[in-house]
Short mmCIF file of C-alpha atoms and ligand atoms in Angstrom, two decimals:
data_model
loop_
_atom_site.label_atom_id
_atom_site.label_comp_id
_atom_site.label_asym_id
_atom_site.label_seq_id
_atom_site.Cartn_x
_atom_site.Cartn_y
_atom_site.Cartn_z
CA UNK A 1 19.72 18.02 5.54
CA UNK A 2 20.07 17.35 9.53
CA UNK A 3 17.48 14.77 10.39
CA UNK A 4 16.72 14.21 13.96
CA UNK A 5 18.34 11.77 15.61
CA UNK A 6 16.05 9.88 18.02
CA UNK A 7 17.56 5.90 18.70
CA UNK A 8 14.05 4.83 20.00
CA UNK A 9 11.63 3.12 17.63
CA UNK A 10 8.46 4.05 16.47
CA UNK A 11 5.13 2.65 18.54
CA UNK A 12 7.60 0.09 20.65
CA UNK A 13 5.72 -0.87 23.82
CA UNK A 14 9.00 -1.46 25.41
CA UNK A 15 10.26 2.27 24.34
CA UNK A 16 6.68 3.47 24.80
CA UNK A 17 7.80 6.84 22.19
CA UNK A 18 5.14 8.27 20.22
CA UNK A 19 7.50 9.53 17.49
CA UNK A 20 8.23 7.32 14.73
CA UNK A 21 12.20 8.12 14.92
CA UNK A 22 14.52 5.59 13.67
CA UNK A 23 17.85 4.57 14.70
CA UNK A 24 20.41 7.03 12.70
CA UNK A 25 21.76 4.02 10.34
CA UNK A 26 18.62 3.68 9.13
CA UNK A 27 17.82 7.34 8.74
CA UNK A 28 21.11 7.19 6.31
CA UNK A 29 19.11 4.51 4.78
CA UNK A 30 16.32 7.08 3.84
CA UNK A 31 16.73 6.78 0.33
CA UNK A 32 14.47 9.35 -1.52
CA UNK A 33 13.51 6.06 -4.13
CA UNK A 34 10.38 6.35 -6.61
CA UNK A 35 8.28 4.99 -3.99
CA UNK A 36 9.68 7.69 -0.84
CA UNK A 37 9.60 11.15 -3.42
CA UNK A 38 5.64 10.41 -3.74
CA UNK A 39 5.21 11.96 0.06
CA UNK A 40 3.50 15.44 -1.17
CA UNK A 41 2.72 16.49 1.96
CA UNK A 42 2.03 20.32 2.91
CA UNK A 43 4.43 21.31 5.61
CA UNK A 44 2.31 23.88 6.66
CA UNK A 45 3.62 26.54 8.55
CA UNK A 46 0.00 27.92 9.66
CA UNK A 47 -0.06 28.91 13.52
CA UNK A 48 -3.37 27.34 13.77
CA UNK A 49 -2.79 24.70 16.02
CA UNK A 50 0.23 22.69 17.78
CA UNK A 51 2.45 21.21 14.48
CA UNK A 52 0.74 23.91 12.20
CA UNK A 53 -2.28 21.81 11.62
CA UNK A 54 -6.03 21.48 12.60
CA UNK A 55 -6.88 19.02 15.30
CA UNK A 56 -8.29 16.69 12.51
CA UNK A 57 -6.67 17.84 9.47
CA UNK A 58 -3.42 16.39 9.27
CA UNK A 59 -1.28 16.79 5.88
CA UNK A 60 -2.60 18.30 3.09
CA UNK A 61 -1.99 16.82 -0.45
CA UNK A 62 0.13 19.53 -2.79
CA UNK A 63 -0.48 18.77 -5.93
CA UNK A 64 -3.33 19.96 -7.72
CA UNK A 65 -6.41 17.71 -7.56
CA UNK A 66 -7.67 17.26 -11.44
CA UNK A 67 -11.15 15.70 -11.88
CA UNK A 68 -13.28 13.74 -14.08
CA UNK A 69 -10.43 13.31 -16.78
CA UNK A 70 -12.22 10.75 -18.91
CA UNK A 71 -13.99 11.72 -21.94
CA UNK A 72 -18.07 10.87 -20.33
CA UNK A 73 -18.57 8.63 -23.67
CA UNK A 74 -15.94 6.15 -22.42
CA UNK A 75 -18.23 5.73 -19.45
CA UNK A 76 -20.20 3.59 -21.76
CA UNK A 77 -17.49 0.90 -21.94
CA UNK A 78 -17.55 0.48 -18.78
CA UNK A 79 -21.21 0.19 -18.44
CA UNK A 80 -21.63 -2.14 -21.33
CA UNK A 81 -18.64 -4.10 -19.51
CA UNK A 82 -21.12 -5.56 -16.68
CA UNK A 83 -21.88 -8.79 -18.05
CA UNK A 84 -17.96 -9.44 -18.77
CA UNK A 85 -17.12 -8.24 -15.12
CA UNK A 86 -19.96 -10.88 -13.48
CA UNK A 87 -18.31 -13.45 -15.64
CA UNK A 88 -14.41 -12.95 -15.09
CA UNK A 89 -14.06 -10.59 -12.34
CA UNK A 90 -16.59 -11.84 -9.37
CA UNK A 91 -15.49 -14.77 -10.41
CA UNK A 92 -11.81 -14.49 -7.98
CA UNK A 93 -14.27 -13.41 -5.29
CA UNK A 94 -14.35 -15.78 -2.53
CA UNK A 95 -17.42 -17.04 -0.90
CA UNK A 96 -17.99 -15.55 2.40
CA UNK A 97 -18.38 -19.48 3.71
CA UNK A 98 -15.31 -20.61 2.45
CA UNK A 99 -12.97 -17.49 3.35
CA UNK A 100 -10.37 -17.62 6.28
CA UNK A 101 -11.44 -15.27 9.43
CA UNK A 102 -8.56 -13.38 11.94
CA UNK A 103 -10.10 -15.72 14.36
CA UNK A 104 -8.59 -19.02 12.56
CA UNK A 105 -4.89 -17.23 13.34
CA UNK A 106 -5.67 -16.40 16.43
CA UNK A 107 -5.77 -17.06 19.94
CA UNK A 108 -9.78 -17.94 21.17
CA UNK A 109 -11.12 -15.85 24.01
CA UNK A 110 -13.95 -18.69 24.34
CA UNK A 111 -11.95 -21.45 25.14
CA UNK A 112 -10.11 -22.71 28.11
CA UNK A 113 -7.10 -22.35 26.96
CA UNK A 114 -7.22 -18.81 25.85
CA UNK A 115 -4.61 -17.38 28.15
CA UNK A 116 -1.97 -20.42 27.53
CA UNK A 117 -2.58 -19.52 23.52
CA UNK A 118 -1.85 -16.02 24.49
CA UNK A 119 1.66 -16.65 26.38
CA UNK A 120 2.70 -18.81 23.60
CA UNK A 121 2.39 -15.83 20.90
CA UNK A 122 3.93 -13.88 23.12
CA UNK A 123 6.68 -16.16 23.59
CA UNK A 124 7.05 -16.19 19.88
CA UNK A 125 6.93 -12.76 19.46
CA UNK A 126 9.69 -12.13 21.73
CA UNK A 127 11.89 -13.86 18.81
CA UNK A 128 11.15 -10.91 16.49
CA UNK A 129 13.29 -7.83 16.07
CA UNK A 130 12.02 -4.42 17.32
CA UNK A 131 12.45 -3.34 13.17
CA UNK A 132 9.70 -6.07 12.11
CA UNK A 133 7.27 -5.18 14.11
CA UNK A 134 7.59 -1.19 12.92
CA UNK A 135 6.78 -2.80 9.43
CA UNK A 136 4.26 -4.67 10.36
CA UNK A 137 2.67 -1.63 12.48
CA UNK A 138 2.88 0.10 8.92
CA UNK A 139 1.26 -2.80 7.13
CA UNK A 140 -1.67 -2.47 9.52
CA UNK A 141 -1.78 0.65 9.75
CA UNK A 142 -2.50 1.30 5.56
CA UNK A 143 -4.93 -2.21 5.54
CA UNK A 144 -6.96 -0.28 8.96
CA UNK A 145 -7.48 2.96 6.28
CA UNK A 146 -9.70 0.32 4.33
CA UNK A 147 -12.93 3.20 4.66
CA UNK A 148 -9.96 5.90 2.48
CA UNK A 149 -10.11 2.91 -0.47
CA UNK A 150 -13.54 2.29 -0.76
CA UNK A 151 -13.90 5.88 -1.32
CA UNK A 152 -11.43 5.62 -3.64
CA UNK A 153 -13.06 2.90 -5.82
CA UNK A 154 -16.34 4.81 -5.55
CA UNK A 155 -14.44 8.28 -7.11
CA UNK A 156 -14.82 6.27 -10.18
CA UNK A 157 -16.84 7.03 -12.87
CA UNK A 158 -19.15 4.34 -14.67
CA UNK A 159 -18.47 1.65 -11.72
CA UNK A 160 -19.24 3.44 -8.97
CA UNK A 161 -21.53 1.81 -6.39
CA UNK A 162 -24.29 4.65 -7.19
CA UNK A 163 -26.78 3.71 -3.58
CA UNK A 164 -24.28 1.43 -1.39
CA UNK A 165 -26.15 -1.32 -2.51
CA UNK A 166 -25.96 -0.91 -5.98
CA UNK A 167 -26.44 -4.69 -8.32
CA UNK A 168 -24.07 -3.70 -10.82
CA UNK A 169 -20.74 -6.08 -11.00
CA UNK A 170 -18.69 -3.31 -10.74
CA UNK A 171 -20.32 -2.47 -7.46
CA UNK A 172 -20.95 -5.79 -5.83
CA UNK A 173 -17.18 -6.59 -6.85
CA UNK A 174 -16.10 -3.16 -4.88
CA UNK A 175 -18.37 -4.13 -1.76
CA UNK A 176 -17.20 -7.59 -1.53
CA UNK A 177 -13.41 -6.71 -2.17
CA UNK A 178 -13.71 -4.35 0.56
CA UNK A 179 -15.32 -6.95 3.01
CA UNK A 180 -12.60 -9.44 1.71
CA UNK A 181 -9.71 -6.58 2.48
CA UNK A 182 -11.21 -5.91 5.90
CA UNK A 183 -10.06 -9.29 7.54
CA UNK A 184 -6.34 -8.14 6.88
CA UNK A 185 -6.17 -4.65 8.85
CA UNK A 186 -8.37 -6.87 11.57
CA UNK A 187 -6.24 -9.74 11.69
CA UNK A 188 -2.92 -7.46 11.88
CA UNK A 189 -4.43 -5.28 14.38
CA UNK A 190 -5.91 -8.26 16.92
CA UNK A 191 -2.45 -9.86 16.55
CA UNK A 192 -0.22 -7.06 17.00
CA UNK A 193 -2.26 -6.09 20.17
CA UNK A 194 -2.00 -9.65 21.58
CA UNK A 195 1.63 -9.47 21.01
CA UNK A 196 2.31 -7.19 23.82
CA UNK A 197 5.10 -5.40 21.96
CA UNK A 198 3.56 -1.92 20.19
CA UNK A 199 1.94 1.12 21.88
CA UNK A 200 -1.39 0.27 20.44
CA UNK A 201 -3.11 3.92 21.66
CA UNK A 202 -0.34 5.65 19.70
CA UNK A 203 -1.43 3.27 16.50
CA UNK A 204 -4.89 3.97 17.03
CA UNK A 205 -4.17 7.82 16.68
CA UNK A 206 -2.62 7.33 13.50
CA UNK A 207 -5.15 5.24 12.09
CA UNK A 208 -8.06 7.91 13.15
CA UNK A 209 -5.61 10.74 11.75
CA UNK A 210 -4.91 8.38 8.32
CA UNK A 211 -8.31 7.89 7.83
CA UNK A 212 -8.90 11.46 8.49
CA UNK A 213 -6.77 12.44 5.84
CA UNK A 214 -7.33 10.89 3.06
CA UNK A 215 -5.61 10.20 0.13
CA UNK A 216 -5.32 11.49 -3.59
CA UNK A 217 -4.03 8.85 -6.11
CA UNK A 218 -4.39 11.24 -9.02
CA UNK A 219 -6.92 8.71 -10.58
CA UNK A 220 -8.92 11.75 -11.69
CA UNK A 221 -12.52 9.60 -11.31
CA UNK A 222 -11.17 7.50 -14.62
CA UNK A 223 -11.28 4.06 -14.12
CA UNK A 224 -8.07 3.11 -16.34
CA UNK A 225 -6.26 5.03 -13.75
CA UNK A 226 -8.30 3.75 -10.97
CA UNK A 227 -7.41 0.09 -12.05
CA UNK A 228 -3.96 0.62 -12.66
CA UNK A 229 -3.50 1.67 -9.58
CA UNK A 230 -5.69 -0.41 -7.79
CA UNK A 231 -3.46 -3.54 -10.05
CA UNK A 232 -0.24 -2.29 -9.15
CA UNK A 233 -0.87 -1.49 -4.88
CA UNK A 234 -2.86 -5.03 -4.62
CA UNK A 235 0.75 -6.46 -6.12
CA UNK A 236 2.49 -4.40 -3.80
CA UNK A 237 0.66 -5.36 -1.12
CA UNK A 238 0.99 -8.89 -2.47
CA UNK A 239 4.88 -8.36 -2.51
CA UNK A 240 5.09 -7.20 1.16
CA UNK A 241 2.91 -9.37 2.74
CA UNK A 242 4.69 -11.83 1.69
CA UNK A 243 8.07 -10.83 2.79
CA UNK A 244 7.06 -10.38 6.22
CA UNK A 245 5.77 -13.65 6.40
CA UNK A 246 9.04 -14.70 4.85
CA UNK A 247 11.41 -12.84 7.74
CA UNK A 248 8.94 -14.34 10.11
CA UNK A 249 9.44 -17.88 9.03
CA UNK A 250 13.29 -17.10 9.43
CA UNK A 251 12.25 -16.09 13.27
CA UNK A 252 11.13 -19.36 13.92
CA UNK A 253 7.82 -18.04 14.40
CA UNK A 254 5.77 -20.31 12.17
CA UNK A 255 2.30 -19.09 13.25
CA UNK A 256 2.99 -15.00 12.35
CA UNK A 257 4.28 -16.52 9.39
CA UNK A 258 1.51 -18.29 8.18
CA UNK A 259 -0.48 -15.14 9.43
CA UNK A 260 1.50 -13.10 6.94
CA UNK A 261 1.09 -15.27 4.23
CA UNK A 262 -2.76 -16.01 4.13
CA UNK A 263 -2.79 -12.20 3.54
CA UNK A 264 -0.76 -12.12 0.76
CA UNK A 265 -2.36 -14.52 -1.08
CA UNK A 266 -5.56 -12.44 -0.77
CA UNK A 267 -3.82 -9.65 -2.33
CA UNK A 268 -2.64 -12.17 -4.82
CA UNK A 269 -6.30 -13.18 -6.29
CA UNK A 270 -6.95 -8.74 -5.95
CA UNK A 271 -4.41 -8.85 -8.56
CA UNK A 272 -5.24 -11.03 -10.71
CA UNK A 273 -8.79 -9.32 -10.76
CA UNK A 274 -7.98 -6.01 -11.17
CA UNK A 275 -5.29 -7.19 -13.60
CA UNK A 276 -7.82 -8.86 -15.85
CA UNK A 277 -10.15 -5.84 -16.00
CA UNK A 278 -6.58 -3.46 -17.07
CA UNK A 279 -6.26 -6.65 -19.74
CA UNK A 280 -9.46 -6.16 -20.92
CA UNK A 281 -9.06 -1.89 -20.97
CA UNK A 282 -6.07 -2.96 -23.31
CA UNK A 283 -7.78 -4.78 -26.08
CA UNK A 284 -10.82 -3.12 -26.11
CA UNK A 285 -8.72 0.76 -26.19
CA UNK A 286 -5.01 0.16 -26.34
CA UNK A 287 -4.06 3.95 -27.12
CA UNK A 288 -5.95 5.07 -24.43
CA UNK A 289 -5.05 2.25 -21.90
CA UNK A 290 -1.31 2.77 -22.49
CA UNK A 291 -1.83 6.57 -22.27
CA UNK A 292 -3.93 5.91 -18.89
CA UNK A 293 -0.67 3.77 -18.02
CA UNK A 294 1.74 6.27 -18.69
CA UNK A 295 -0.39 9.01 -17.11
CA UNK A 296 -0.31 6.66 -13.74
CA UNK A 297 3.60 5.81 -13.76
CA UNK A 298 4.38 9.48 -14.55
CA UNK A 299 2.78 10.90 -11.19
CA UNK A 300 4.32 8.00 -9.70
CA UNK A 301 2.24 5.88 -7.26
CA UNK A 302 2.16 7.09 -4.35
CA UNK A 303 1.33 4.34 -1.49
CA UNK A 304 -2.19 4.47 -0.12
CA UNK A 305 -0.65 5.68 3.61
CA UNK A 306 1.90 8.56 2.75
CA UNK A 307 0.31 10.75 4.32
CA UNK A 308 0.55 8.62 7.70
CA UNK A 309 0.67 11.11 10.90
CA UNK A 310 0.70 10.01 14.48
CA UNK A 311 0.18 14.12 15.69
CA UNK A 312 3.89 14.32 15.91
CA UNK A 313 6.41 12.83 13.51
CA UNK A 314 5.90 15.03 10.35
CA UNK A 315 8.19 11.88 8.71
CA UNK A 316 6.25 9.30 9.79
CA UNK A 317 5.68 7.58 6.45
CA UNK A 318 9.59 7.90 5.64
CA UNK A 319 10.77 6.37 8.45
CA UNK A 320 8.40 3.44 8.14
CA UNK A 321 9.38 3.14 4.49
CA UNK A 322 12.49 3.54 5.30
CA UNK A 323 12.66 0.61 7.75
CA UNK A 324 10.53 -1.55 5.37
CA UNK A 325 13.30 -0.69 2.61
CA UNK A 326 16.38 -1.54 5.14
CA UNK A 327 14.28 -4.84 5.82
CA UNK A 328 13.94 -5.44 2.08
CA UNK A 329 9.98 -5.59 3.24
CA UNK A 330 9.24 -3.20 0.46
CA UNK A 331 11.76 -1.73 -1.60
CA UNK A 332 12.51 0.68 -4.17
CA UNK A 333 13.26 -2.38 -6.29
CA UNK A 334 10.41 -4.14 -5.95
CA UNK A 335 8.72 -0.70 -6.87
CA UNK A 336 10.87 -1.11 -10.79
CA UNK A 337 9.80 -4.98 -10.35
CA UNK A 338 6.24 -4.56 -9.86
CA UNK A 339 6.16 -2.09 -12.89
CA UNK A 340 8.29 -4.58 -15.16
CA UNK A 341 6.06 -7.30 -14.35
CA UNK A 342 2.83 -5.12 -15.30
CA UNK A 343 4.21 -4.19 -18.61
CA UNK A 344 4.72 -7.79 -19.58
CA UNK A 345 1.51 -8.80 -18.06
CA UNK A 346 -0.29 -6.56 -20.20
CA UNK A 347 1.93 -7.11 -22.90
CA UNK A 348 2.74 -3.50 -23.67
CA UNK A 349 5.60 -4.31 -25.54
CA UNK A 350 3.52 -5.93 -28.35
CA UNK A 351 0.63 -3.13 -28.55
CA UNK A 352 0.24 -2.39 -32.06
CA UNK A 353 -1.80 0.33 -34.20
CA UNK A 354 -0.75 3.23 -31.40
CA UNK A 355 -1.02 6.84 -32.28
CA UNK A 356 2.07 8.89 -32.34
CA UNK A 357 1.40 9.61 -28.82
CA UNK A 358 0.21 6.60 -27.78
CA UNK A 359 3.89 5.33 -29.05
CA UNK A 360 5.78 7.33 -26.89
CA UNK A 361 3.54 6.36 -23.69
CA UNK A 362 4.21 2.93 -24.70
CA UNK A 363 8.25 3.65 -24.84
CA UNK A 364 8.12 5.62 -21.91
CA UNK A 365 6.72 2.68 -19.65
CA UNK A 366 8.74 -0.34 -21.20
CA UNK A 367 11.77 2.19 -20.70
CA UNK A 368 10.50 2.92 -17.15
CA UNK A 369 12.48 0.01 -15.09
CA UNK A 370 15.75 0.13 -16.05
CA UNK A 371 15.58 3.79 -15.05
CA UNK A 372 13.91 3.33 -11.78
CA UNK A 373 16.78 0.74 -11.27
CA UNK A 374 19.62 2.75 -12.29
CA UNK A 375 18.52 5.53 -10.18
CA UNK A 376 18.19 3.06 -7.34
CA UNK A 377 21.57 1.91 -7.42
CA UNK A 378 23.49 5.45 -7.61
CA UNK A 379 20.95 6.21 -4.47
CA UNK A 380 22.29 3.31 -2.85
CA UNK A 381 25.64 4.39 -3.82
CA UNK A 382 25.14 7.68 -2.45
CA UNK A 383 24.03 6.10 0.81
CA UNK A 384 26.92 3.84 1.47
CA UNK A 385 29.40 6.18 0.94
CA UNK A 386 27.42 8.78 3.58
CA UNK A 387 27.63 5.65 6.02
CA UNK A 388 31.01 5.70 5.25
CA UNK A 389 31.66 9.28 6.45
CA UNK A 390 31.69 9.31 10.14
CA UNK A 391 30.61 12.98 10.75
CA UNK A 392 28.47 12.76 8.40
CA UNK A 393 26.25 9.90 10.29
CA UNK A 394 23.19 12.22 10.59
CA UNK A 395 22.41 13.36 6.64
CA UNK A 396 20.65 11.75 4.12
CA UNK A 397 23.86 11.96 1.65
CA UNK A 398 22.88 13.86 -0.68
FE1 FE2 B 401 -5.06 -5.92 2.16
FE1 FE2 B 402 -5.37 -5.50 -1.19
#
């Protein structure tokens, strides 16, 4: 397949392009991993409007949309679950007084010295290449469709917040989370503006269109698959926070760094959390907790922003994962990782007294890694050797 080759990069204040085009080495670098196959997006060829679309209805999900999958009577575990949640899940909640704000990372418009702080993060930023900051225009980008994830949570049934101010744990622990979460896309977003070095209207498009859009995890209203997915995109999240702060530190730049990092280890207690309430799915119905799990890693997960638009670049979402994969940001890898360390988390190997079927989603999952690697490496393969073929600089190699 051609791909379009377009050497300016994506929301670069410098290049000031709309289009989120990569360089053509890293379209080689495309690699259609676990993670990059989950983009079921419609590529509508309706007449409707400019790119085949409505004005506000940017790309459609393709799969069909199943609902309400879990038997009603298992709503009841949930709902006699309350207490427990109070006691172990508010519990990594952070209180609003002790909890960092963007405004600890970031320059103060009330003091004197505002402008000097400014220059300085500038100065720093100038340090960092035009690739990182595409990745961490992504990053914001999925943290700013916080409203999409709320939703999401509230899809569920038996822990729904039921009136937006519903005293349930499950509720309280869905508002707060979401207040908690809501620092990150802030924090990005002030910084990244301050920096001087993305086209900030052309990232506020995509946000409005993201939002817009939607998303479908395939969670079917059931909470096991709600909180397996919710437990395995908090550690991804986790995962790529962290490595931007990592390539940040390399920079030099110490501050967007430590930026990076507070982030991450946000995500970090979100894991734990929604890791303990999967834990607790697991000994209280193992068959259908491994089935849920099996269920979830069948459809794949597909990251909360794949269907990312900017009103142009109908690979939007590629090309950033793309450049976050070429970065080792976010990886295919870490996709096989993330999975490996869930299924010894929740000690799937050891789950005993499984039905027949419940036996094969349990070998399915534990088998699940190795696979996702193996396939990995022959993409790679495949990859290199297209590099390696000069007129053949512009396909994906395959
Ligand atoms: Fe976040
Ligand atoms: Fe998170």
């Amino acid at each position: 397949m051609a791909l379009k080759l377009n050497t300016n990069g994506p929301f670069l204040q410098s290049q000031k392009l709309s289009s989120f085009a990569l360089p053509p080495m890293a379209n080689n670098l495309s690699l259609r991993s676990p993670k990059f196959v989950m983009a079921s997006t419609l590529r509508s060829g309706s007449k409707e409007v400019e790119n085949g679309r409505k004005p506000f209805m940017p790309p459609r999900e393709v799969h069909v949309q199943v609902t309400h999958s879990m038997p009603p009577q298992k709503i009841e575990i949930f709902k006699s679950l309350d207490e427990w949640a109070e006691q172990n899940i508010l519990v990594h909640l952070k209180p609003v007084e002790k909890c960092w704000q963007p405004q600890d990372f970031l320059p103060d418009p009330s003091s004197e010295g505002f402008e000097e702080q400014v220059n300085e993060l500038r100065e720093r930023a100038k340090e960092i290449p035009d690739d990182y900051f595409v990745v961490l225009v992504g990053d914001m980008i999925t943290e700013e469709a916080l409203p999409t994830y709320q939703t999401m949570l509230n899809t569920l049934d038996g822990v729904r917040d039921e009136t937006g101010a519903s005293l349930t744990s499950w509720a309280i622990w869905t508002r707060a989370w979401t207040a908690e979460e809501n620092r990150h896309g802030d924090l990005l977003n002030k910084y990244l503006y301050l920096s001087g070095r993305v086209d900030m209207r052309q990232i506020e498009k995509t946000i409005q269109y993201l939002i817009g859009s939607g998303m479908d995890p395939r969670t079917e209203n059931s909470p096991y698959l709600g909180f397996i997915y919710t437990s395995f995109q908090e550690r991804a999240t986790f995962v790529s926070h962290g490595n931007t702060a990592r390539l940040a530190k390399e920079r030099g730049d110490l501050k967007l760094a430590q930026l990076c990092g507070t982030i991450a280890s946000d995500e970090k207690r979100h894991e734990t959390a929604y890791t303990k309430i999967v834990e607790k799915l697991f000994e209280i119905d193992p068959n259908g907790t491994v089935l849920a799990f099996a269920d979830m890693m069948r459809k794949k997960i597909s990251m909360p922003a794949h269907l990312m638009y900017d009103g142009k670049d109908d690979n939007l979402f590629e090309n950033f994962s793309a450049v976050a994969q070429r970065l080792g940001v976010y990886t295919a890898r870490d996709y096989a990782d993330i999975l490996e360390f869930l299924v010894g988390r929740w000690k799937i190997e050891e789950l005993t007294g499984l039905s027949g079927e419940g036996q094969k989603a349990q070998d399915y999952v534990c088998g699940l890694p190795p696979r996702i690697r193996r396939l990995e490496e022959r993409a790679q393969g495949r990859a290199k050797e297209a590099r390696n073929i000069p007129s053949a600089g512009f396909t994906t190699g395959k």
